[in-house]
XYZ file of C-alpha atoms in Angstrom:
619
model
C -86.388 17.271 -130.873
C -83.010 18.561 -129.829
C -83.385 21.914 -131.151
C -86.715 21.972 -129.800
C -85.113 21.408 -126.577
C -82.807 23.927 -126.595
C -85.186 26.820 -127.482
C -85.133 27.542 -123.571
C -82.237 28.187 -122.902
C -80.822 29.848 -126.536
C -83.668 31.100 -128.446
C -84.739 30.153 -132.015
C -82.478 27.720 -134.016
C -81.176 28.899 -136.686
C -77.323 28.462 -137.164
C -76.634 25.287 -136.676
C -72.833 23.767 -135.452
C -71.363 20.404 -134.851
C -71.597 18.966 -131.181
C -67.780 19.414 -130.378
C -68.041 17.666 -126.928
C -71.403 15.409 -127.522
C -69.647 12.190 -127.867
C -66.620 12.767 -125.943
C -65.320 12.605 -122.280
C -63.304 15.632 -122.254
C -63.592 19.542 -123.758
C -60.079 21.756 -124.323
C -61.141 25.390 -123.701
C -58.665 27.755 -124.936
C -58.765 31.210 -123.365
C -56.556 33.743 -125.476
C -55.959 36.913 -123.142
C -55.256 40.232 -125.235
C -54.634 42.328 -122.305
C -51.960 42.448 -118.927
C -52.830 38.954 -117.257
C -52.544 40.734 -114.052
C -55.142 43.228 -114.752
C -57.521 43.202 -111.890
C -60.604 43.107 -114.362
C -59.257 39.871 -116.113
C -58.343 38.374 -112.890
C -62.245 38.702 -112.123
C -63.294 37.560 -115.135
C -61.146 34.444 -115.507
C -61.942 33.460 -111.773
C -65.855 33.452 -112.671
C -65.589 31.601 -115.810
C -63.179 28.935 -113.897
C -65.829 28.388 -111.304
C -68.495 28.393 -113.831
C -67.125 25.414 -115.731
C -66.142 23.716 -112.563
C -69.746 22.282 -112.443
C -69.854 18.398 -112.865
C -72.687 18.239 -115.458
C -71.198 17.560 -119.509
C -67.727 16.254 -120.585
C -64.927 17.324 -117.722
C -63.314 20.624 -119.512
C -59.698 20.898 -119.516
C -59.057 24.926 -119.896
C -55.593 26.073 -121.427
C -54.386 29.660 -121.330
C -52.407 31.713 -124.062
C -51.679 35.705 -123.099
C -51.009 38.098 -125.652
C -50.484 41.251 -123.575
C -51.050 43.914 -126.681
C -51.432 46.849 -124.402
C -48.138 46.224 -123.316
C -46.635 45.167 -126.191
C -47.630 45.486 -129.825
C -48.665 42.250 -131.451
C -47.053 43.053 -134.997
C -43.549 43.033 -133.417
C -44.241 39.323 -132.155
C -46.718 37.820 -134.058
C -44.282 36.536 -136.970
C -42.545 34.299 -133.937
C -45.480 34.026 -131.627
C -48.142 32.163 -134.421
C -45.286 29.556 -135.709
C -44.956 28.564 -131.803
C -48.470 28.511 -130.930
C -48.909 26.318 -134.159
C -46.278 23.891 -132.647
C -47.536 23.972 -129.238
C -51.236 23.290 -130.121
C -50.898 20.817 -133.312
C -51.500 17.488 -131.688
C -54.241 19.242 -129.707
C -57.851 19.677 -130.526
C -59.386 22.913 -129.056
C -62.996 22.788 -129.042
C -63.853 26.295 -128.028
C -61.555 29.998 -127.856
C -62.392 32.492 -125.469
C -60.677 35.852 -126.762
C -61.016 38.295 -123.907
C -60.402 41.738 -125.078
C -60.305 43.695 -129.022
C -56.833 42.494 -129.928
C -57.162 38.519 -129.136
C -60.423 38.936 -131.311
C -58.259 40.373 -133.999
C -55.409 37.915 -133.524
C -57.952 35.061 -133.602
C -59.602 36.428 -136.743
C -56.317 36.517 -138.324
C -55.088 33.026 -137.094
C -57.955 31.084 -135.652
C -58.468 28.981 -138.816
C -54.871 28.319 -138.796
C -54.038 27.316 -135.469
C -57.523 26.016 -134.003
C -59.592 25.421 -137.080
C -62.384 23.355 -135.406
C -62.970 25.474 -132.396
C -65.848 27.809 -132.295
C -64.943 31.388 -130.821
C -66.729 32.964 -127.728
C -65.473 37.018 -127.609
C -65.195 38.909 -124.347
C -65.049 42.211 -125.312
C -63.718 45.124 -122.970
C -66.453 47.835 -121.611
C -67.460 49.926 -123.889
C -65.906 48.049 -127.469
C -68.400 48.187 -130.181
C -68.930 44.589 -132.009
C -71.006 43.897 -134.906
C -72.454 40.644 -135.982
C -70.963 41.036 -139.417
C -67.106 40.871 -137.474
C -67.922 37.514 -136.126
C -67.509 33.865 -137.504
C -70.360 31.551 -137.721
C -71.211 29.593 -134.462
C -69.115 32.290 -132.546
C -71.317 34.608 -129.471
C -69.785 37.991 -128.455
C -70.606 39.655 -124.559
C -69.970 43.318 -124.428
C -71.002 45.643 -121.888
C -71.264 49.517 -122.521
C -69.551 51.982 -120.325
C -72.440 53.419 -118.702
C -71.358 56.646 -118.425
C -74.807 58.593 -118.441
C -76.176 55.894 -115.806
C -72.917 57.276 -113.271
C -73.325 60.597 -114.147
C -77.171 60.385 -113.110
C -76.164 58.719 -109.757
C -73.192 61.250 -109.038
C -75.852 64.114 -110.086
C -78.155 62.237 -107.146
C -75.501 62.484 -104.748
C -74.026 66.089 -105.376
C -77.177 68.070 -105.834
C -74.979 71.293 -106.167
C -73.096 69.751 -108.995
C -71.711 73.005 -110.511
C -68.642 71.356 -112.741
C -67.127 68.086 -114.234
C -63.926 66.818 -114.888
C -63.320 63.975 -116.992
C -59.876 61.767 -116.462
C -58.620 58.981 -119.036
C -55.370 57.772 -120.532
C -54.246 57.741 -124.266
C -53.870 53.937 -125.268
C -56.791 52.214 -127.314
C -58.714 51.248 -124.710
C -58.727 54.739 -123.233
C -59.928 56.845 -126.190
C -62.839 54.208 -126.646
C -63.834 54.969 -122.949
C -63.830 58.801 -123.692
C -65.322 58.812 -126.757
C -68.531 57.031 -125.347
C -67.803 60.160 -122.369
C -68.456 62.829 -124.986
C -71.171 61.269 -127.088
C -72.816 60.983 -123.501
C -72.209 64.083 -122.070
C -72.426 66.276 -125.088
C -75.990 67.041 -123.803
C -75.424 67.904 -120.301
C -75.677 71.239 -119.161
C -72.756 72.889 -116.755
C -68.853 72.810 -117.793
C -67.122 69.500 -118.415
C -63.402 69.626 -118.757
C -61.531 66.435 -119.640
C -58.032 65.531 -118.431
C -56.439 63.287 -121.432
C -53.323 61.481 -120.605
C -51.742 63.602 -118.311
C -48.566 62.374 -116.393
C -49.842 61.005 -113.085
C -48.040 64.054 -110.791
C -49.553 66.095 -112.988
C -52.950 64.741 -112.748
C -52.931 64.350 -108.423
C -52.147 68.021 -108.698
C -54.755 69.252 -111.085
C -57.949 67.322 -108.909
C -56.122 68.616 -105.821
C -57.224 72.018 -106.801
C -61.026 71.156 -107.933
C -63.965 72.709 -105.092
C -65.929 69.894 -103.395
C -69.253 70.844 -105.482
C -67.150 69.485 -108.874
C -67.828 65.904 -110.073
C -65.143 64.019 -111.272
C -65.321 61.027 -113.624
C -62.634 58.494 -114.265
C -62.896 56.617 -116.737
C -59.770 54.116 -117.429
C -55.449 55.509 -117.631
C -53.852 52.782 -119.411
C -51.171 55.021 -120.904
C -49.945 58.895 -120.209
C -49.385 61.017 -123.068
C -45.746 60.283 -122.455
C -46.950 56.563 -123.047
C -46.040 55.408 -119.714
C -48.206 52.690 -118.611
C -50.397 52.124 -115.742
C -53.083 50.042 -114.045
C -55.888 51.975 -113.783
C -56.953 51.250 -110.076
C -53.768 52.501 -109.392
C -54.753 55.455 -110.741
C -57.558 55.627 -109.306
C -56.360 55.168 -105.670
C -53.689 58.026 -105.708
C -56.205 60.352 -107.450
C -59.047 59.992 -104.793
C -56.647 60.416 -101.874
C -55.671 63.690 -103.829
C -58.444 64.862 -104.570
C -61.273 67.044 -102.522
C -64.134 66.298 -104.837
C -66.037 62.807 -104.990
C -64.354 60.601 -107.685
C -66.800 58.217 -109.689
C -65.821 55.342 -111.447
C -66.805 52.689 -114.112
C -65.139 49.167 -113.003
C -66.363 47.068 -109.893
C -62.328 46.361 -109.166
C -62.073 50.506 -108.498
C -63.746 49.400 -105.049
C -61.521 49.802 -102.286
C -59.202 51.695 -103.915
C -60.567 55.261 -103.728
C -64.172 55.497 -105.787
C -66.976 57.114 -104.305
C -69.572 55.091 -106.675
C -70.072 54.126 -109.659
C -72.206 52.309 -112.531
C -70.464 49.131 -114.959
C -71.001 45.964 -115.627
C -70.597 42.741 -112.795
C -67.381 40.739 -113.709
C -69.270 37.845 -111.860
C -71.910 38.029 -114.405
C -69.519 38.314 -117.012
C -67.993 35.170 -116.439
C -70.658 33.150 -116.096
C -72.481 33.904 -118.942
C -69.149 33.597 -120.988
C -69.276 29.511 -119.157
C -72.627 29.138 -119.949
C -72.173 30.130 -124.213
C -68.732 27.558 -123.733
C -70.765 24.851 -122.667
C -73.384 25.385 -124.880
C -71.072 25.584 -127.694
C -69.206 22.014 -126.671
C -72.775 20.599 -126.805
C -73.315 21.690 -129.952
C -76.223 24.135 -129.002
C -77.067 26.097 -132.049
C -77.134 30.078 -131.501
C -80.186 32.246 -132.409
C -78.784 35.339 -134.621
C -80.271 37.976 -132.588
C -78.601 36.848 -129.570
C -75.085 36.294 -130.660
C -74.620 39.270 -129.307
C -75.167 39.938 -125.942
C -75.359 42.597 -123.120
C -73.520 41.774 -119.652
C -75.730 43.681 -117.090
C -74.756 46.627 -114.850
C -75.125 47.442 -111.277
C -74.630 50.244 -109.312
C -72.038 49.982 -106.376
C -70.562 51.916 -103.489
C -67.889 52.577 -101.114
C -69.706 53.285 -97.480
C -66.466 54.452 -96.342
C -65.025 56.984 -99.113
C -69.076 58.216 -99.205
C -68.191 59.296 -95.368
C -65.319 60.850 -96.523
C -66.649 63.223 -98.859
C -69.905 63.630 -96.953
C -72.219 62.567 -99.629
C -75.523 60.796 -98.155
C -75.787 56.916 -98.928
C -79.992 57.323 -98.952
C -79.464 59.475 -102.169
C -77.808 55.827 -103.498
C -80.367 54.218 -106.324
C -82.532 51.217 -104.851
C -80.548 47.913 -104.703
C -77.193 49.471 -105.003
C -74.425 47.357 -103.806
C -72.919 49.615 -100.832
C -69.448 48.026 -99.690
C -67.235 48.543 -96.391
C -70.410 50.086 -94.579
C -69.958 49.875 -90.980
C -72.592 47.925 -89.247
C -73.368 47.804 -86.209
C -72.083 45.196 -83.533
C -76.225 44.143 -83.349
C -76.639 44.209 -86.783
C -74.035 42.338 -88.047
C -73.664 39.667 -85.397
C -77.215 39.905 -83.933
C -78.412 36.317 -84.305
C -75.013 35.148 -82.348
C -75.529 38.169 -79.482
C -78.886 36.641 -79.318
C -77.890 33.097 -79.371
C -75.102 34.155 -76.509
C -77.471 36.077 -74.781
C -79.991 32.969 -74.751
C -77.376 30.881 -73.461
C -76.531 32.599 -70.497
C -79.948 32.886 -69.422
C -80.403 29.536 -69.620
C -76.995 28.915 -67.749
C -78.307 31.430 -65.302
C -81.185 29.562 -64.727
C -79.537 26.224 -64.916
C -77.115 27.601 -62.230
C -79.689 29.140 -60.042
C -81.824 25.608 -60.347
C -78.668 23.925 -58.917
C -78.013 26.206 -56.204
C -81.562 25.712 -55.351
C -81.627 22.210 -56.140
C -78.411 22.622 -53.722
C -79.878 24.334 -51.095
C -83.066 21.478 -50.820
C -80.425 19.036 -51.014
C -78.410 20.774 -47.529
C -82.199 21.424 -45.701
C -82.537 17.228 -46.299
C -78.979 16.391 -45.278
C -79.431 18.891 -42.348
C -83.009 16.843 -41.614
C -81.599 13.608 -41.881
C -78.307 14.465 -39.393
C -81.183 16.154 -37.184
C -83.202 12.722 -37.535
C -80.193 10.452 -37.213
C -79.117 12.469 -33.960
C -82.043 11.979 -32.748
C -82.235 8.633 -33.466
C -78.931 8.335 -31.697
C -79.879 9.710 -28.834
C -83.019 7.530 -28.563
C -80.598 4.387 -29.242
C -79.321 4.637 -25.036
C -82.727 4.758 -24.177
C -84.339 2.024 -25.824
C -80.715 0.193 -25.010
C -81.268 1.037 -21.235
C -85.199 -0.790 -21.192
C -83.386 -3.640 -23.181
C -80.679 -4.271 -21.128
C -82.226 -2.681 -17.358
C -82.417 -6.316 -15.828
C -79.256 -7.339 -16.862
C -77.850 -4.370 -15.506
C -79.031 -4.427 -12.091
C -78.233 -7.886 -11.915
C -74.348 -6.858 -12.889
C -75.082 -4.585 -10.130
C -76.642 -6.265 -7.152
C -74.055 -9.075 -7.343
C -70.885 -6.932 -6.200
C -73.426 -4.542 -3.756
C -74.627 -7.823 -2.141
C -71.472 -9.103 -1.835
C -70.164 -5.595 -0.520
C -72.954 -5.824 2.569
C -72.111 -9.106 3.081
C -68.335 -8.614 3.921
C -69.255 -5.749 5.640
C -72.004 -7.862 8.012
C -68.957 -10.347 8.253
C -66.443 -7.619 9.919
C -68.886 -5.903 12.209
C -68.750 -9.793 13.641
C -64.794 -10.571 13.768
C -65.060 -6.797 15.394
C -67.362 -7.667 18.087
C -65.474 -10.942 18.507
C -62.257 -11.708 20.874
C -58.791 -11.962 19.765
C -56.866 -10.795 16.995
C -58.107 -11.456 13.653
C -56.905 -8.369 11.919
C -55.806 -10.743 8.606
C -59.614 -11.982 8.311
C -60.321 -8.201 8.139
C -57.666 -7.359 5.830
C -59.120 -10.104 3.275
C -62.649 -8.728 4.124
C -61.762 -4.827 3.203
C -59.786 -6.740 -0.030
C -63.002 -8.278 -0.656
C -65.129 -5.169 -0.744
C -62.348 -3.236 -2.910
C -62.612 -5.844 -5.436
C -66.444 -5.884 -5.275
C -66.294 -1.595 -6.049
C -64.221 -1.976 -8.685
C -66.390 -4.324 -10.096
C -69.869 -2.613 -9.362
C -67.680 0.620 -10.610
C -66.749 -1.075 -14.001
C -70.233 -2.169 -14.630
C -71.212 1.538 -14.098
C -68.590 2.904 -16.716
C -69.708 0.744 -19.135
C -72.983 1.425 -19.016
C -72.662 5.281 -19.220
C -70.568 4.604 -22.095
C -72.889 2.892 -23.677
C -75.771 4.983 -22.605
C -74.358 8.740 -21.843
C -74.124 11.465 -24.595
C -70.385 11.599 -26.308
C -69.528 13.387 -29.742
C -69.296 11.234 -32.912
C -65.547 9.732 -32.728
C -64.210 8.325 -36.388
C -61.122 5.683 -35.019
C -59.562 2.865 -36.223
C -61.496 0.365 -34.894
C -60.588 -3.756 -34.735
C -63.838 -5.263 -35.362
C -63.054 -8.453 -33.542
C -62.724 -7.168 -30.493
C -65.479 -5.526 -30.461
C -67.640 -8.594 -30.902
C -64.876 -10.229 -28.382
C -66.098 -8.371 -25.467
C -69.958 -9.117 -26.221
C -69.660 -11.804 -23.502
C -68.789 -9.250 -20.679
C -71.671 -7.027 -22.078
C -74.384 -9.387 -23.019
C -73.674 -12.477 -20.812
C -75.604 -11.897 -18.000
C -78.408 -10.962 -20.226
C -78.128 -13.913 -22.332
C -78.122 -16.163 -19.223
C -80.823 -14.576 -17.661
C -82.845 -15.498 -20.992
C -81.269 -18.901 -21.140
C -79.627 -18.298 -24.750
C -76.508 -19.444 -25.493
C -74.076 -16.587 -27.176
C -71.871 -18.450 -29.824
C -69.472 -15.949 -31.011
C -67.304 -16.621 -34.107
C -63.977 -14.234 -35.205
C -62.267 -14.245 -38.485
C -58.901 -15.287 -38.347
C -57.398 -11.885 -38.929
C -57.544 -8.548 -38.161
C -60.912 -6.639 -39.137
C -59.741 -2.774 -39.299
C -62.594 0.183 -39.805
C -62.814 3.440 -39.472
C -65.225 4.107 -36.961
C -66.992 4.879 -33.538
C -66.307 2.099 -31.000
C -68.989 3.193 -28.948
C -71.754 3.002 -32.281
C -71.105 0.238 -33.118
C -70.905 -1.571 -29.686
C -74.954 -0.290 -29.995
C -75.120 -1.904 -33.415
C -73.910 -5.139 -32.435
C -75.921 -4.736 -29.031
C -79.257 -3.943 -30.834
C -78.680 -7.159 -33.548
C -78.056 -9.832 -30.466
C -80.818 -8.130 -28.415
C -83.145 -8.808 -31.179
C -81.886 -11.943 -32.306
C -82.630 -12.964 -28.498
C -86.161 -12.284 -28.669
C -86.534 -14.516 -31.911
C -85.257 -17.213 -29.997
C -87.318 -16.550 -26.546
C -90.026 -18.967 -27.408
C -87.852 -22.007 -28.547
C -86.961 -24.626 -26.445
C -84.000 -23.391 -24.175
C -81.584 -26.134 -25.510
C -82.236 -24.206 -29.406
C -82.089 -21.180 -27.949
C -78.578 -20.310 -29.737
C -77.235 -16.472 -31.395
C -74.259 -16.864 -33.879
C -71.997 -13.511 -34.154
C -69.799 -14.011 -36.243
C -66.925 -11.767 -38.185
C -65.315 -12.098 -41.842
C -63.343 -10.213 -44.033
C -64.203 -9.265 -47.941
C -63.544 -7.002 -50.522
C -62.599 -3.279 -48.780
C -65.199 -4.765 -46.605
C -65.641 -5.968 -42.855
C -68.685 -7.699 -42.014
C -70.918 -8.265 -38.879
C -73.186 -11.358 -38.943
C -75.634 -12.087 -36.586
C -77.699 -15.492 -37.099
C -80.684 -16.606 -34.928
C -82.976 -19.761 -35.724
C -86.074 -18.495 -34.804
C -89.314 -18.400 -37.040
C -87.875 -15.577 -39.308
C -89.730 -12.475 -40.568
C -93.008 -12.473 -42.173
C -92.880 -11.374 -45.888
C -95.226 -8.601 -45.174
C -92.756 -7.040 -42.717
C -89.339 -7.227 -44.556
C -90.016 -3.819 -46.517
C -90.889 -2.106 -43.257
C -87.476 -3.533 -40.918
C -86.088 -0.977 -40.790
C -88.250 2.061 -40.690
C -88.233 4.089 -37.287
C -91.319 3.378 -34.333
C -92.279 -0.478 -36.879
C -92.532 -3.586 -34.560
C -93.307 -6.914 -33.739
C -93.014 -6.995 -30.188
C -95.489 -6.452 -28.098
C -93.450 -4.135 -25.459
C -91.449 -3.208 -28.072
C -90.011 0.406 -29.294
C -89.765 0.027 -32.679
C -86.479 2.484 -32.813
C -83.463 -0.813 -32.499
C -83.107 -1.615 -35.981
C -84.016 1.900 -37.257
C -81.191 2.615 -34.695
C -78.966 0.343 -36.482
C -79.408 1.400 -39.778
C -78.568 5.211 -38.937
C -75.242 4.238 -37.395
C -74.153 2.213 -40.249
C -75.493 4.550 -42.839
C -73.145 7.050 -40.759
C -70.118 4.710 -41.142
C -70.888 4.304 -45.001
C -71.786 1.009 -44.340
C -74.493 -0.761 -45.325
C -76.947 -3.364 -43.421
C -79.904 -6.147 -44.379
C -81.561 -8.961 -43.515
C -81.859 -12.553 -45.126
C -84.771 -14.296 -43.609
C -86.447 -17.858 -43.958
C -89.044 -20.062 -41.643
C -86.494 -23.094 -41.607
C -82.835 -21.089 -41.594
C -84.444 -18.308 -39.002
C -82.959 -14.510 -39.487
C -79.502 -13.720 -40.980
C -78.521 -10.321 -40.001
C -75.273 -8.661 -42.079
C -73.389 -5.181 -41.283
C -70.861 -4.685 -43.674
C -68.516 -1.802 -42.919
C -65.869 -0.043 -44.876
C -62.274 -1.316 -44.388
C -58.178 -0.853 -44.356
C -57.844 1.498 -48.007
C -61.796 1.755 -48.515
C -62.895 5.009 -49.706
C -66.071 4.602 -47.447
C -68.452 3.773 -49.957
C -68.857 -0.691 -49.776
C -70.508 -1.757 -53.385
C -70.690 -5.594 -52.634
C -73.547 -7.136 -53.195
C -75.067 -9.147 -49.814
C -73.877 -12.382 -49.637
């Protein structure tokens, strides 16, 4: 069953190995680098397998590394040190499986693999272009190689330069480098048009020889790990000073060439490389058997491309094979960041039209405000009317008392005048008399245009107690002529607001008025108004408290709305009156009402350190 379920993913079973990891909680991986650990190709390599073993399926796999560096230096003038200390290092340690990247940590395996790690089974990484037969590797091992697909970039340079005349071919003279230009010649050997290769030479030698080839010549580089002089290199390195150098499009065969110089280029994906080279390690610690004819396998190519060095040399990127990987293209602004233009642009639209709702939202908001000022102005100017028919008899009775006692003292001196003798002090006392009775017909006058003529909106401190405290000299002869009897109650300290005098002399005139007429058909010994004054929180308030039927439950909702009455003669525009000036002071004003406790009328108004705005709840 458990080869059966492995023919997915490997193939046929047919040579069979232990589980190494099956039973246990944790895999060694040895990786056994023959080449420079720096080399950029290695570096890719190594980071893909690393990521592909990361993954959290299997046992967790602990990866050790061991660098040979043959290119560098040869492995027979170490080796008689170097295998005694690997022996020590790794004899306590089980390895389960050896990754030997490159030809020479094959052959050092081969020759000590059985010594040092004799239970591991061997996964080989061989370089571009290295040759492996299945005859070279131990049972249970699997071998990637990838072929230096030199006819495949030749074919795409040949696409871009369609007036290819000439080629030049550059590589270096260690191992690695003759392997990469033998596979050159076997592939080229075919081609028609002159192809001149450029073995080893020094690398000021080399920059000058390309700086002297015509545009129209194609020039391949293949790999300088050595000079003839055997100076070593990094190849990219290479590659970057010969491309600046040169005037004709350089083509290369490794993915890490990008950015430093090649125009394009055909090889295998390191990416790929190391996760197929996870893939056969993780297989191999579960004991997956391998078929035969895949112990050997093929890492895939791809064709990539530098946008920019493509500009450089003028060759056209539509000539580029389908799917090519093009790198360092310059997109455009749109292209490239054309869902967050988008988004941006969406946004301010929406502020746009969130901003231009406000400001009309704004501008609704100012044609109400300006309708309600227009409303409460008018309001306020209707409040001295309906004031005057409320308070016309007491008025004229304020009046006629000092005019009738004016004509009288003047009837009285026409007679001490027509009279004998001299009575000049009776007439003195007489014109005293009628001085006294102007000044009072005079006051009664100027308080009634005050309360009645047109004056501009005046915010003053204000003591609330005395403005209730003068009610008697403004509403007394009213409330006599009615028969009701004005009780008036004051808190015992001073109640400071911010205010007009004059307003709220109306208010407080407008609540007894009406409290009056609840109490007109009572006998006239319960004929009483309380006004009284107290202090709260940031708050003064007004009460005024008559015991008269109350107001129907019907009516409450409608108290305080403008031209809505009760009265039979009446205007309908006090209380709507009242409301308008308090709302003005950023006050507030209701009514508690009951058939057995009458009508409770409260004004609370903003006090001493009040912002303007009174939150208490009615009491």
């Amino acid at each position: 069953m458990a080869c059966v379920l492995r023919l997915a993913l490997l193939g046929v079973c047919t040579v069979a190995a232990p589980a190494l990891g099956a039973d246990k909680e944790e895999a060694h991986v040895l990786i056994l680098n023959g080449t420079d650990p720096y080399l950029p190709s290695y570096v890719a390599v190594d980071s893909a397998i690393r990521a592909g073993l990361a993954g959290d399926t299997g046992p967790r796999i602990v990866l050790y590394t061991e660098s040979l560096d043959a290119q560098r230096f040869p492995l027979e003038l170490v080796e008689p040190e170097l295998v005694p200390l690997l022996a020590k290092k790794y004899r306590t340690l089980h390895i389960d499986v050896v990754v030997a990247y490159s030809r020479p940590a094959f052959d050092f395996y081969t020759r000590h693999g059985k010594q040092l790690w004799p239970e591991a089974r061997l996964v080989f990484d061989a370089f571009t272009g290295e040759k492996v037969k299945d005859a070279e590797l131990p049972p249970g091992a699997a071998a990637l190689v990838a072929r230096e697909d030199v006819t495949a970039t030749f074919a795409l340079a040949r696409r871009l330069q369609p007036e290819w005349r000439r080629t030049l071919v550059i590589t270096g003279t260690a191992d690695f480098d003759r392997i990469n230009e033998q596979a050159a010649r076997e592939a080229l050997s075919a081609e028609i048009g002159e192809v001149e290769y450029l073995t080893g030479l020094p690398q000021s030698e080399l920059i000058a020889r390309v700086a002297s080839e015509p545009a129209s010549t194609i020039v391949l580089f293949l790999s300088q790990f050595r000079d003839r002089d055997g100076k070593a290199y990094i190849p990219r390195e290479v590659m970057r000073a010969v491309s600046k150098s040169s005037s004709a499009p350089v083509y290369g065969f490794a993915e890490t060439f990008l950015g430093f110089g090649v125009a394009a280029g055909v090889a295998e994906s390191y990416q790929a490389r190391g996760r197929l080279t996870a893939q056969l390690v993780r297989a191999m610690i579960a004991g997956a058997p391998l078929d035969r004819a895949q112990r050997i396998r093929e890492v895939p190519s791809h064709c990539f491309a530098d946008a920019r060095a493509l500009k450089r040399w003028a060759l056209d990127e539509r000539r580029l094979t389908d799917g090519c990987d093009l790198r360092f293209a310059e997109v455009s602004g749109w292209r490239q960041y054309g869902g967050a233009i988008a988004l941006i642009v969406a946004v301010v639209v929406a502020q746009a039209l969130l901003i231009a709702a406000l400001l009309f939202q704004s501008h609704g908001r100012r044609l109400a405000e300006q309708r309600e000022q227009a409303q409460r102005y008018a309001l306020a100017r209707a409040a001295p009317l309906a004031l005057a028919g409320e308070l016309t008899g007491a008025i004229a009775h304020e009046i006629n008392q000092p005019l009738g006692a004016i004509l009288t003292n003047a009837d009285v001196g026409d007679l001490i005048l027509d009279s004998e003798g001299d009575r000049r002090d009776e007439l003195r006392s007489i014109f005293a008399n009628i001085r006294r009775d102007d000044l009072r017909a005079s006051q009664v006058i100027q308080r009634t245009r005050e309360l009645l003529g047109r004056h501009k909106f005046e915010r003053k401190e204000v003591d609330l107690n005395e403005v209730v405290s003068e009610l008697q000299s403004l509403m007394g002869t009213e409330a006599r002529r009615r028969g009701v009897t004005l009780q008036i109650r004051l808190a015992p300290v001073r109640l400071m607001t911010m205010g007009d005098r004059i307003q709220i002399q109306q208010v407080l005139i407008n609540l007894v008025l009406n409290a009056m007429d609840a109490v007109g058909e009572l006998p006239e010994a319960e004929r009483t108004v309380l006004v009284s004054t107290a202090k709260g929180e940031n708050v003064v308030v007004l009460a005024v408290h008559d015991r008269g039927k109350g107001i129907a439950p019907e009516h409450r909702d409608k108290l305080f709305e403008s031209f809505f009455t009760t009265k039979p003669n009446g205007t309908g525009l006090g209380l709507s009156i009242t409301r308008s000036i308090v709302d003005a002071h950023g006050g507030r004003v209701w009514a508690e009402s009951s058939p057995e406790e009458g009508t409770l009328f409260q004004v609370e108004l903003p006090g001493e350190g009040s912002t303007g705005d009174s939150s208490s709840e009615p009491a």
